[in-house]
CSV table of C-alpha atoms in Angstrom, one decimal:
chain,number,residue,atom,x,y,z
A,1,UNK,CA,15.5,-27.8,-28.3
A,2,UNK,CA,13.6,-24.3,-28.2
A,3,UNK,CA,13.2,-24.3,-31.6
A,4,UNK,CA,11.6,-27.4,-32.0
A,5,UNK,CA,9.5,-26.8,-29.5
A,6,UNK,CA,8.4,-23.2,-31.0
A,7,UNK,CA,8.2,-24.6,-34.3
A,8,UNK,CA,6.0,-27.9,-32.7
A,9,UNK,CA,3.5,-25.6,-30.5
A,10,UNK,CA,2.7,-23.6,-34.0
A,11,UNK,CA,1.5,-26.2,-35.8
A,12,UNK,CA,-1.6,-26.5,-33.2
A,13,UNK,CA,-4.4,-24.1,-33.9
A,14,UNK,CA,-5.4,-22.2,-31.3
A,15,UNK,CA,-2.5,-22.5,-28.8
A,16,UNK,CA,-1.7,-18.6,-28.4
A,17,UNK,CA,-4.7,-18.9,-25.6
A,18,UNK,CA,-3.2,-21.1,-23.3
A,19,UNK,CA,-0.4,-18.3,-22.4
A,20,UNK,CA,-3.2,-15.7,-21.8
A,21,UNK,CA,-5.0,-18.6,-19.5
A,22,UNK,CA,-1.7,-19.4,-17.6
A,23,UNK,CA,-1.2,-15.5,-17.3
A,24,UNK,CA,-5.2,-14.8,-15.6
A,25,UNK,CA,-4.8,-18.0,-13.7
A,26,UNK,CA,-1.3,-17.1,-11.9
A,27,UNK,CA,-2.8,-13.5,-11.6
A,28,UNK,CA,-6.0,-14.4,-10.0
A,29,UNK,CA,-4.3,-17.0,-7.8
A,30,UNK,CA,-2.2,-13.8,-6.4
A,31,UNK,CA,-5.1,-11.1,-6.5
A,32,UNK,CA,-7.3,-13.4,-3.9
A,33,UNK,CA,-4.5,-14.4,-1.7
A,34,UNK,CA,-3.8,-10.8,-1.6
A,35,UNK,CA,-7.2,-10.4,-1.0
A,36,UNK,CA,-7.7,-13.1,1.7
A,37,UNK,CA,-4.1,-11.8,3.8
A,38,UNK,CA,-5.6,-8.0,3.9
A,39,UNK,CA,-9.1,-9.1,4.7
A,40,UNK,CA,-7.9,-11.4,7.7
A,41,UNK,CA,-8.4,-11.1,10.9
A,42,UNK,CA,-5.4,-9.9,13.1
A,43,UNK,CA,-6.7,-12.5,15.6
A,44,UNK,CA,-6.4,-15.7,13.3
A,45,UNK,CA,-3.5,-14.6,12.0
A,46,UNK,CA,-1.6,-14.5,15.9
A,47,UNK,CA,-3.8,-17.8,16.9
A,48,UNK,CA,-2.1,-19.2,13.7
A,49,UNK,CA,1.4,-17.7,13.7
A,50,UNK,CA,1.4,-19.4,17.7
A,51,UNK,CA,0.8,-22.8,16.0
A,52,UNK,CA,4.8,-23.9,15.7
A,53,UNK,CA,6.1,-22.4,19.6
A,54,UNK,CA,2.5,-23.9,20.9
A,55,UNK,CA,3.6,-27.2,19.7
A,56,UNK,CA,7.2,-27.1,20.9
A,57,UNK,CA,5.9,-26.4,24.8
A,58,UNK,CA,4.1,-29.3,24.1
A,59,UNK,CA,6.3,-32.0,22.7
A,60,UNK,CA,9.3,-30.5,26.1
A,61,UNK,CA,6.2,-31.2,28.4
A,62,UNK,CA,6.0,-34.6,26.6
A,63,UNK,CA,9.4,-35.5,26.9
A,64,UNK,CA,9.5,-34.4,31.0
């Protein structure tokens, strides 16, 4: 099955620069979110990391 995909993908000219786009892409993608988590603020990141035991006081005051 590899093979005939290999041998498929290099009969198209100029397919060798879809790798190289996939590899900037996925490496961009991780360089700003590594970006964006040391440039955030330690109070969004509490207000945000509250988020899931906020709502569970809410949905047992619900239920009461």
């Amino acid at each position: 099955m590899l093979k005939f995909v290999k041998n498929h993908l290099d009969s198209i000219a100029g397919v060798e620069i879809y790798p190289i786009l996939s590899l900037l892409i996925f490496f961009g993608f991780f360089v700003a979110l590594f970006w964006w988590v040391i440039t955030a603020k330690k109070d969004y990141i509490t207000e945000v990391s509250n988020i899931p035991l906020d709502l569970d006081n809410q949905n047992e005051n619900e239920i009461e």
